[in-house]
mmCIF file of C-alpha atoms and ligand atoms in Angstrom:
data_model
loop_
_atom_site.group_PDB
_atom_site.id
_atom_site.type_symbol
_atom_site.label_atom_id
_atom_site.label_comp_id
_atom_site.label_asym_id
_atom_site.label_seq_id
_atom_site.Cartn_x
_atom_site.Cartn_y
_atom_site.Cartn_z
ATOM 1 C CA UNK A 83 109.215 96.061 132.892
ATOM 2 C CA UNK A 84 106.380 94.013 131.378
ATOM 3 C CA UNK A 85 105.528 95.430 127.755
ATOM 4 C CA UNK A 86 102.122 95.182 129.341
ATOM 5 C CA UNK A 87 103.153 97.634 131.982
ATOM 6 C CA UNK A 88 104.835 99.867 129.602
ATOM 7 C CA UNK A 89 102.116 100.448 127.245
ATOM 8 C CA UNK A 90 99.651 101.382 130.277
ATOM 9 C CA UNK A 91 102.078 104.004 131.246
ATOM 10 C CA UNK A 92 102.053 105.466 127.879
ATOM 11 C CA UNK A 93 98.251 105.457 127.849
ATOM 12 C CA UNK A 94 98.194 107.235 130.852
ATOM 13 C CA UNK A 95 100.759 109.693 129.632
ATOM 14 C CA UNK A 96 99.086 110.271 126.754
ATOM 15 C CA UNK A 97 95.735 111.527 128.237
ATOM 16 C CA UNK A 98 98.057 113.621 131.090
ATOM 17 C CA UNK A 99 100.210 115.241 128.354
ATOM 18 C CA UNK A 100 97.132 115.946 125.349
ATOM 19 C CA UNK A 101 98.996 113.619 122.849
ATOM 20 C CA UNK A 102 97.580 111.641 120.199
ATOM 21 C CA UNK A 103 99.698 108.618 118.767
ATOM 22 C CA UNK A 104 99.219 108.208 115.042
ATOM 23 C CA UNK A 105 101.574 104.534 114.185
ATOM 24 C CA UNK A 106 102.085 103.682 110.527
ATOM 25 C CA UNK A 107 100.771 100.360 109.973
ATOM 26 C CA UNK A 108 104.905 98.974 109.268
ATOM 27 C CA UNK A 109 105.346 98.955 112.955
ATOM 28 C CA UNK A 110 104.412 96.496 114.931
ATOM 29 C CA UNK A 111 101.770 95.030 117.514
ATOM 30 C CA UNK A 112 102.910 96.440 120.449
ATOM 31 C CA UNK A 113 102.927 99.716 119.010
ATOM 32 C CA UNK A 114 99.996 99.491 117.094
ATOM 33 C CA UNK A 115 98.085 98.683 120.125
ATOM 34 C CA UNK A 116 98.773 101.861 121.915
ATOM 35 C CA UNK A 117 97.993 103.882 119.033
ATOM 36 C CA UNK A 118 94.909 106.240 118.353
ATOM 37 C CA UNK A 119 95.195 106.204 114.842
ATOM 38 C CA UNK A 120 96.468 103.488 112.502
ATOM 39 C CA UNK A 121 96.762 102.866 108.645
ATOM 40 C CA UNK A 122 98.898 103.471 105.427
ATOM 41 C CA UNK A 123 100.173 107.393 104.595
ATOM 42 C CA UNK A 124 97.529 108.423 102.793
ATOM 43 C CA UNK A 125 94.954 107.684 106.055
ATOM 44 C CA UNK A 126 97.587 109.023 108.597
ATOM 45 C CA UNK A 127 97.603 111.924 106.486
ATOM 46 C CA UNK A 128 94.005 112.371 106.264
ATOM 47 C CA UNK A 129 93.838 112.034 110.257
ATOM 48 C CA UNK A 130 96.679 114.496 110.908
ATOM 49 C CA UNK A 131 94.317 116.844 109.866
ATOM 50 C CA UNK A 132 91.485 116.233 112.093
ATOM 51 C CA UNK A 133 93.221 115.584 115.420
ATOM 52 C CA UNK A 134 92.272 117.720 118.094
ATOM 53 C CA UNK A 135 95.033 116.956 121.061
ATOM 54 C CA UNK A 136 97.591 119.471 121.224
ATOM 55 C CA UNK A 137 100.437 116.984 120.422
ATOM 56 C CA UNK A 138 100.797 114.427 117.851
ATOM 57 C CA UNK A 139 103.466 111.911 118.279
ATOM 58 C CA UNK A 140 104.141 109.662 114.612
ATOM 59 C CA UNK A 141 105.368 106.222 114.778
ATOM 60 C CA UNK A 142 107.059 106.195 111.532
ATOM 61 C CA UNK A 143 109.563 107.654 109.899
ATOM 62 C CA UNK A 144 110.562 111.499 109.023
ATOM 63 C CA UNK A 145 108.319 112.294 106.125
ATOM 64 C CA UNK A 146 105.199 110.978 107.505
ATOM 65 C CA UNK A 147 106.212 113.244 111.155
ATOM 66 C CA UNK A 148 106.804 116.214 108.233
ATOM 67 C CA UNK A 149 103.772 115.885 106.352
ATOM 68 C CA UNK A 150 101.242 115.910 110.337
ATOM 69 C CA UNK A 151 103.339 118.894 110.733
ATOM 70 C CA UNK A 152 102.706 120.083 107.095
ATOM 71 C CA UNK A 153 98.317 119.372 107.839
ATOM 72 C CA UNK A 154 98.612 120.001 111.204
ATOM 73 C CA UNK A 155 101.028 123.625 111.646
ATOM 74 C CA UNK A 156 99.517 124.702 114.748
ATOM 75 C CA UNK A 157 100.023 121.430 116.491
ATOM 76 C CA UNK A 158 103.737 120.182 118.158
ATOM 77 C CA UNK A 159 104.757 117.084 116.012
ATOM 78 C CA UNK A 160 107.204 114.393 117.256
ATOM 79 C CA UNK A 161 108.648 111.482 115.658
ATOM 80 C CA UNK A 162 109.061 108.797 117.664
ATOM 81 C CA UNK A 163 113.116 108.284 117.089
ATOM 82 C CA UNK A 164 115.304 110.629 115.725
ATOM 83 C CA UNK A 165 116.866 109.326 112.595
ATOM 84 C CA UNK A 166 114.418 107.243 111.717
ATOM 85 C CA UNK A 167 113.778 107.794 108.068
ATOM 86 C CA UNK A 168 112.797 106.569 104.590
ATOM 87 C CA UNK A 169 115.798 106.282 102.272
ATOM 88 C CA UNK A 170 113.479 106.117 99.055
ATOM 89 C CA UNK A 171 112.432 109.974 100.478
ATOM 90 C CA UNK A 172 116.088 111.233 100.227
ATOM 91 C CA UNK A 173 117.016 110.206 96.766
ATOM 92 C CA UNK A 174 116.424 113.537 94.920
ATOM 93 C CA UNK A 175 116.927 117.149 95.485
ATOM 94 C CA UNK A 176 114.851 119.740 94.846
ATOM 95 C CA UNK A 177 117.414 121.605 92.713
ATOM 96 C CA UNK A 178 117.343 118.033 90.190
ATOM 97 C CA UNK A 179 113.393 118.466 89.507
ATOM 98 C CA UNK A 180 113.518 121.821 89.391
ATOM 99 C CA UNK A 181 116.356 121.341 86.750
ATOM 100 C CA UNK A 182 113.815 118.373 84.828
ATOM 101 C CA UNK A 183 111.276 121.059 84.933
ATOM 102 C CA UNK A 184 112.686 123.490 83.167
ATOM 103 C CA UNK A 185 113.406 121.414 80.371
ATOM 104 C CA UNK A 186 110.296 119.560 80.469
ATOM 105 C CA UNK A 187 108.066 122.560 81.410
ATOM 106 C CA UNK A 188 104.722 121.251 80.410
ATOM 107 C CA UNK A 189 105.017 117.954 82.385
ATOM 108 C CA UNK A 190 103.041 117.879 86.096
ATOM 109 C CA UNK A 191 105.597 116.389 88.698
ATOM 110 C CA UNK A 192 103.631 113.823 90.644
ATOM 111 C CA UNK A 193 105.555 112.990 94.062
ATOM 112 C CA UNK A 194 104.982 109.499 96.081
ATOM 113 C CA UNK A 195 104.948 110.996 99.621
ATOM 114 C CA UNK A 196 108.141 109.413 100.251
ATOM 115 C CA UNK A 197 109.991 112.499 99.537
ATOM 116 C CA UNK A 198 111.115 115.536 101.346
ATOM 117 C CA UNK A 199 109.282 118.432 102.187
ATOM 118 C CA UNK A 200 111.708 120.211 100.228
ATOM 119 C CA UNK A 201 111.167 118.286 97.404
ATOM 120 C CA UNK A 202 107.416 118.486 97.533
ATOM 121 C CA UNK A 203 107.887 122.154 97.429
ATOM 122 C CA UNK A 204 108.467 121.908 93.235
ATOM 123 C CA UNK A 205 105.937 119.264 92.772
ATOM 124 C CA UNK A 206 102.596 119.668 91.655
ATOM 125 C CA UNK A 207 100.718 116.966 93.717
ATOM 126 C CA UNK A 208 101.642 114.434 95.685
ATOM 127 C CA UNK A 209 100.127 110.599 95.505
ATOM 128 C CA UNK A 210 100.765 107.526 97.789
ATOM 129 C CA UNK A 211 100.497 103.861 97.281
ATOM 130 C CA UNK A 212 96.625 103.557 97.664
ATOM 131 C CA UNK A 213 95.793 106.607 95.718
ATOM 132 C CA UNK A 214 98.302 106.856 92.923
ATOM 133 C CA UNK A 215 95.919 105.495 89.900
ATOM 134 C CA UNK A 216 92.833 107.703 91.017
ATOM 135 C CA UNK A 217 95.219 110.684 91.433
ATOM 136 C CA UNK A 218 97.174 110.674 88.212
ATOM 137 C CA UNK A 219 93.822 109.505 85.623
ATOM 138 C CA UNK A 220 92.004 112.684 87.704
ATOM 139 C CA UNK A 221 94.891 115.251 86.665
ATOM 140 C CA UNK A 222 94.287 117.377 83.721
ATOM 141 C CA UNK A 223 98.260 117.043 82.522
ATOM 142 C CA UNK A 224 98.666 114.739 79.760
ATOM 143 C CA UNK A 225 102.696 114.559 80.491
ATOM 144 C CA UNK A 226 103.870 113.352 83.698
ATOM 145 C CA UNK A 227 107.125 113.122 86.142
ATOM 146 C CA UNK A 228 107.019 110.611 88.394
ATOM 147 C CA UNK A 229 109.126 110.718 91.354
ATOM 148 C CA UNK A 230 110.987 109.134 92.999
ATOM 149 C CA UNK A 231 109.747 105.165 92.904
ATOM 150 C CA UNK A 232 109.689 103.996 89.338
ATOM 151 C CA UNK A 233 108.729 100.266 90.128
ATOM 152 C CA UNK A 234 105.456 102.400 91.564
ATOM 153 C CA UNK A 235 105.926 104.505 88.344
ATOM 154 C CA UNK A 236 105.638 101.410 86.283
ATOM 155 C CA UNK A 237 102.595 100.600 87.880
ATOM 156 C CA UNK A 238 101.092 103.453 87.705
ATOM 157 C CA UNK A 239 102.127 103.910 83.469
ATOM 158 C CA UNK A 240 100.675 100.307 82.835
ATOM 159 C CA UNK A 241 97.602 101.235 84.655
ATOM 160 C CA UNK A 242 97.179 104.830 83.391
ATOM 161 C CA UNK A 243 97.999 104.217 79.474
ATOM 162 C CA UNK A 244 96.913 107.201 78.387
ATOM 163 C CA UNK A 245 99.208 109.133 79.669
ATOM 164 C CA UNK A 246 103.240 110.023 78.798
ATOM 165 C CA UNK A 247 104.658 109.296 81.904
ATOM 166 C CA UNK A 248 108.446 109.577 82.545
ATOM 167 C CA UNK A 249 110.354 107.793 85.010
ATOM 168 C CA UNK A 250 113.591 108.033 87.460
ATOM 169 C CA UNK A 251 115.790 105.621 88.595
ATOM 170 C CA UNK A 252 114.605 105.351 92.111
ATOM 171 C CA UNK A 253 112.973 103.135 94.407
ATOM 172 C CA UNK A 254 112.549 101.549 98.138
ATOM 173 C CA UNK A 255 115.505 99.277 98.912
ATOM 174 C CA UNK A 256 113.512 96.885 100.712
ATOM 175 C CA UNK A 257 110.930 96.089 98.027
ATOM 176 C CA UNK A 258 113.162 96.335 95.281
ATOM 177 C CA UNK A 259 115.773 93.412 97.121
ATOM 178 C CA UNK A 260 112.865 91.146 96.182
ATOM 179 C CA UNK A 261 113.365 88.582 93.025
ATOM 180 C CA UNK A 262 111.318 87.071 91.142
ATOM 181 C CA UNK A 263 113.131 83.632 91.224
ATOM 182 C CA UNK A 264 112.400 84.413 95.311
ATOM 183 C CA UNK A 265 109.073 84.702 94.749
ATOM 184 C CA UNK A 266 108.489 81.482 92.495
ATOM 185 C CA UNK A 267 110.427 79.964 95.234
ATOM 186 C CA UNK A 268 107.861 81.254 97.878
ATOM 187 C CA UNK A 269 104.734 80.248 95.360
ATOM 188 C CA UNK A 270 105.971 76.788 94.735
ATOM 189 C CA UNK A 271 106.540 76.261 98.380
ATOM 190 C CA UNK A 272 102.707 77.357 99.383
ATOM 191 C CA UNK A 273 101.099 76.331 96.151
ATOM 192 C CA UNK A 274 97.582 77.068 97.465
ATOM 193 C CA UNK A 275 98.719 80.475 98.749
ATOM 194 C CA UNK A 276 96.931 83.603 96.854
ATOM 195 C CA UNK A 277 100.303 85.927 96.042
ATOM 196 C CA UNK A 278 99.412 89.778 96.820
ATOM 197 C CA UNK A 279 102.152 92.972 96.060
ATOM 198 C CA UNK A 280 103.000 96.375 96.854
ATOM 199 C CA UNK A 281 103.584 98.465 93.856
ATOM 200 C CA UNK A 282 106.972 99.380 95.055
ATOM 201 C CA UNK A 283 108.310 95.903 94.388
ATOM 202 C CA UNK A 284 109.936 95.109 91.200
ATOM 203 C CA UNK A 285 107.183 94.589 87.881
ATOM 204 C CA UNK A 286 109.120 91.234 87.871
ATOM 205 C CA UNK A 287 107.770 90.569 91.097
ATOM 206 C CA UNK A 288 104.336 91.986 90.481
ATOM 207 C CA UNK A 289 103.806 90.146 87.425
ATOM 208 C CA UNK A 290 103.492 86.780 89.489
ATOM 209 C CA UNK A 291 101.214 88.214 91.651
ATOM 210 C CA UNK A 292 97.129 87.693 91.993
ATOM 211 C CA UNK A 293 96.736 90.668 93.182
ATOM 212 C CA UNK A 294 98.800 94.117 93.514
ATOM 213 C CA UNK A 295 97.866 96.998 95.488
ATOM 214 C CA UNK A 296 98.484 99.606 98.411
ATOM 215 C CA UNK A 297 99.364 98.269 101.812
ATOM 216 C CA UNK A 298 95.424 98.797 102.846
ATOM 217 C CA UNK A 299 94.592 97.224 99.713
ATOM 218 C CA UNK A 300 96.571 94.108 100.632
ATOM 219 C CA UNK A 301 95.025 94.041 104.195
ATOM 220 C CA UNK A 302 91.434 94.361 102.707
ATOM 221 C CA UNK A 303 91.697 92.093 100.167
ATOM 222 C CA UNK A 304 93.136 89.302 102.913
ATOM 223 C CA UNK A 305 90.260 90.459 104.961
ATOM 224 C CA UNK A 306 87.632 90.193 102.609
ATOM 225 C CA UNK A 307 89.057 87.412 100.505
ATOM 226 C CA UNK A 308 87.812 83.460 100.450
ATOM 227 C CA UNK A 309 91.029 82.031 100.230
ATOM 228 C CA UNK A 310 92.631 80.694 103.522
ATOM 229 C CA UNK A 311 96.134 81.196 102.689
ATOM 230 C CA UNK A 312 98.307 84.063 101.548
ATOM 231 C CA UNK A 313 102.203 85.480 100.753
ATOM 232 C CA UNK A 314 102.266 88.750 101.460
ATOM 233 C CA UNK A 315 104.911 91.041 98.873
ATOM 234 C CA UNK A 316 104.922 94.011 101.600
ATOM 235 C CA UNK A 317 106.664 94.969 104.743
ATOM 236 C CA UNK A 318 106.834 91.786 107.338
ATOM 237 C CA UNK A 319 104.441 94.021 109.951
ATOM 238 C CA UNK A 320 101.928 94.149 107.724
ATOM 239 C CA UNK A 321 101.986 89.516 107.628
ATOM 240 C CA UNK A 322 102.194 89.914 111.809
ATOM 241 C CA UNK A 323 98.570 92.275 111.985
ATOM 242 C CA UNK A 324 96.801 89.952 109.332
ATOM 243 C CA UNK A 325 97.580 87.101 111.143
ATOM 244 C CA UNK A 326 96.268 88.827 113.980
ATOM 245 C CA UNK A 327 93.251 89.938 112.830
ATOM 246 C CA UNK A 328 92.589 86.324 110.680
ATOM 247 C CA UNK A 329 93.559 83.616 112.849
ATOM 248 C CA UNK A 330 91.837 81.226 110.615
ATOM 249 C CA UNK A 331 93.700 82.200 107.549
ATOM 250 C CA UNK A 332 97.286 81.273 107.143
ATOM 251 C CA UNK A 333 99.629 84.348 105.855
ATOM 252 C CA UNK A 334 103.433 83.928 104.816
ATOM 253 C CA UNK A 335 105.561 86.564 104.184
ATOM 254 C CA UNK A 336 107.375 87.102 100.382
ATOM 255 C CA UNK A 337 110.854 87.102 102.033
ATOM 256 C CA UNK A 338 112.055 87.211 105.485
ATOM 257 C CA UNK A 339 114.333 90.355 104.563
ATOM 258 C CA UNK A 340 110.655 92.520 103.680
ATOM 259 C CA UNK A 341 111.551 94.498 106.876
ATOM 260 C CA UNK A 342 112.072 98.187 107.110
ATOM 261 C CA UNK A 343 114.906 98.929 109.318
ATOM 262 C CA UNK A 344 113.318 102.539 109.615
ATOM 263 C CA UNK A 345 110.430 101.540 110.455
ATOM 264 C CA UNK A 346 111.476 99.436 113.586
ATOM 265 C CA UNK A 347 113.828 101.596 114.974
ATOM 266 C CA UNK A 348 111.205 102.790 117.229
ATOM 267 C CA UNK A 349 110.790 100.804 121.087
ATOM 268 C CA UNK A 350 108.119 101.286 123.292
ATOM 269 C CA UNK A 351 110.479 102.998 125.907
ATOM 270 C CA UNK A 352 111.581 105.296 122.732
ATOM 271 C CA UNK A 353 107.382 106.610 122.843
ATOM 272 C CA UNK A 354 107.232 106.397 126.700
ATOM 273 C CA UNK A 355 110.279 108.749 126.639
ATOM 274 C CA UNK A 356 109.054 111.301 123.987
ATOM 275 C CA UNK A 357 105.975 111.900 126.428
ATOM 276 C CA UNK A 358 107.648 112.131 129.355
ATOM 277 C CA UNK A 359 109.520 114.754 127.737
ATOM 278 C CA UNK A 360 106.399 116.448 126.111
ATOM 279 C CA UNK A 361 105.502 116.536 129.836
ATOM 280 C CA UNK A 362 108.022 118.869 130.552
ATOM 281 C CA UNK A 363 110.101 115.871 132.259
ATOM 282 C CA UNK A 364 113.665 114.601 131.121
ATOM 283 C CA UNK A 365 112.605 112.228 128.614
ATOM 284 C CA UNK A 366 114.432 112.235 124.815
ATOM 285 C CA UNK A 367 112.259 114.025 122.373
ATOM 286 C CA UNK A 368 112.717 115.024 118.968
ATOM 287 C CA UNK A 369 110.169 117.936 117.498
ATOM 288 C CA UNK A 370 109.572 118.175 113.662
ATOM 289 C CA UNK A 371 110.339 122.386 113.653
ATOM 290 C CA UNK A 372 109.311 123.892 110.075
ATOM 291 C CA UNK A 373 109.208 127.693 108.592
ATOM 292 C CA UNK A 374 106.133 128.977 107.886
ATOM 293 C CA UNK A 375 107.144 129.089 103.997
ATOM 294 C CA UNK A 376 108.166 125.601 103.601
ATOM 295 C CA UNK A 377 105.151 124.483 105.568
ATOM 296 C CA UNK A 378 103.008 126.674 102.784
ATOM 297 C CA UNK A 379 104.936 125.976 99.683
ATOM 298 C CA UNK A 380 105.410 121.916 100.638
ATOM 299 C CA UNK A 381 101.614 121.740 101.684
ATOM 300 C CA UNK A 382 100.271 123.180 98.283
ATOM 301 C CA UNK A 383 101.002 119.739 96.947
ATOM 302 C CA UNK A 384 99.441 117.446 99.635
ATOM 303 C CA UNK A 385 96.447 119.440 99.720
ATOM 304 C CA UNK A 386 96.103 118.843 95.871
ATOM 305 C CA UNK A 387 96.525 114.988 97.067
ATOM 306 C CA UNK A 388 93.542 115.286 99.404
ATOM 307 C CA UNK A 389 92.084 116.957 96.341
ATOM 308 C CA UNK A 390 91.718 114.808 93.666
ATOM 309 C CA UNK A 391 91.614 111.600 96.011
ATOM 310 C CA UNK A 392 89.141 112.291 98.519
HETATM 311 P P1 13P B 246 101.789 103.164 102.258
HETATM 312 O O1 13P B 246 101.603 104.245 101.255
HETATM 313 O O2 13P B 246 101.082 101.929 101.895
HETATM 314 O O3 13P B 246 101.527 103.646 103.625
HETATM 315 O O4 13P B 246 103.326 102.745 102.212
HETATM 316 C C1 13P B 246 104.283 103.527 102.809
HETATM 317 C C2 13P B 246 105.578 102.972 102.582
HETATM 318 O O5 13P B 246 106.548 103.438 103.084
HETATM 319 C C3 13P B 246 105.657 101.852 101.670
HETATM 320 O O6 13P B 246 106.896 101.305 101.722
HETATM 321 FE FE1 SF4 B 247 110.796 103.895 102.810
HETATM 322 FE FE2 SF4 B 247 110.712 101.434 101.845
HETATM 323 FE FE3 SF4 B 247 110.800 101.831 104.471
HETATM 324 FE FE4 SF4 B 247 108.606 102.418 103.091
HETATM 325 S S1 SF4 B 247 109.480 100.391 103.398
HETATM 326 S S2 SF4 B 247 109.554 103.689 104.659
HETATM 327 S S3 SF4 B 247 109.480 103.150 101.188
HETATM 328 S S4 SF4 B 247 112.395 102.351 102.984
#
């Protein structure tokens, strides 16, 4: 079938079945396109809240399914492939902050998204890429525990001085792969090219950069800048809608490996499937099912996110 064909039948689907598609911005055209909502976590987040169809099926990966569910209790959440997930969001338990915060019981634990439900549940707020500075210089705590990405850590610590802010050995491994001797290599080659980062790539990395930010602060910044051509230090989606949207500008991505496995495990048949099953047909499904407590205790945190970065 015609991808074409395909994505009408999901739009139809969706209207028959009440479902709105919400696609983190890592995925790519196709799916984009038959999205309602689009954008980085801390949007999709924002959105979850304020969607009125009965069903929400996330493009993504686990945590960003978990945290709709988290905004959005009353609502059946999906995720568009079972087993897609973030690695970065596995990397510690809950038991190993709680065990940090008793020792270090006057430090706030701030969490990047990326992590667990679970885990959120002994944090105190929760940040993501585009609202990490405005989050952690609005908190009252002087001493901080950032988990789990410490190249966003670092960011945040040379951005937020004033602050004590301790960091753990974790990190996304598809950022992180990235060198700096690969991105000289990828400056000399495009000499005119304006170099723009993601936070969760090494400081390295960032240091050769013109400009380092959020994915949505890459995409504006492209958008809104002068300059005709670009590397992009993010996810490889992320080069594919810019060069979309800009066909006049020329964008190259950082490294060909910038691609998150997790993020493209989803297909188009994978979402036509999900609402064919939400329509009470055979299709594959796979529901994000939460208790009520760790819905309440996890959500505490995000809603301290909305907080102090609205
Ligand atoms: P954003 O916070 O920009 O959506 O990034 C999510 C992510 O997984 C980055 O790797
Ligand atoms: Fe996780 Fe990295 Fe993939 Fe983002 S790009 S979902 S942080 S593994």
């Amino acid at each position: 079938m015609k991808v074409r064909d395909l994505q009408d039948r999901i739009c139809k689907l969706k209207k028959i079945t009440n479902t709105a598609i919400l696609a983190h911005c890592y995925q790519g055209r196709e799916i984009c396109e038959i999205a309602d909502f689009t954008g980085d976590s801390y949007k999709l987040s924002v959105d979850a809240m304020n969607i009125e169809a009965e069903n929400i099926l996330f493009c993504g990966v686990h945590f960003m399914a978990e945290t709709a569910k988290i905004l959005s209790p009353d609502k059946h959440v999906y995720l568009s492939k079972k087993g897609a997930g973030c690695p970065m969001a596995e990397q510690f338990s809950r038991e190993y902050i709680a065990k940090i915060r008793e020792k270090e019981p006057d430090r706030a634990v701030v969490a990047y998204i990326n992590t667990t439900a679970e885990l959120k549940t002994v944090c105190d707020v929760c940040v993501t890429s585009a609202s990490a500075l405005k989050i952690v210089r609005n908190m009252d705590a002087e001493k901080i525990l950032f988990v789990p990405d410490c190249n966003l850590g670092d960011y945040v610590k040379r951005n937020v001085p004033e602050k004590d802010i301790m960091l753990l050995d974790g990190g996304c491994p598809v950022h992180r792969a990235v060198t700096p001797e690969q991105a000289l290599e990828v400056k000399k080659a495009h000499p005119e090219a304006m170099f723009l980062v993601h936070p969760e790539c090494r400081p390295e990395v960032a240091e050769l950069a013109d400009y380092v930010g959020s994915t949505t602060g890459i995409i504006d910044f492209a958008r809104n800048s002068n300059a005709r051509e670009f590397i992009i230090g993010t996810e490889n989606s992320i080069v594919e809608h810019l060069q979309y949207e800009c066909p006049d500008k020329k964008f190259y991505p950082l490294s060909p490996d910038l691609i998150c496995r997790d993020m493209k495990l989803t297909t188009l048949p994978d979402i036509y499937n999900t609402l064919v099953g939400i329509g009470g047909g055979d299709g594959e499904m796979y529901e994000i099912l939460m208790d009520e407590k760790l819905i309440a205790d996890s959500r505490k945190c995000i809603d301290e996110m909305i907080r102090l970065g609205g």
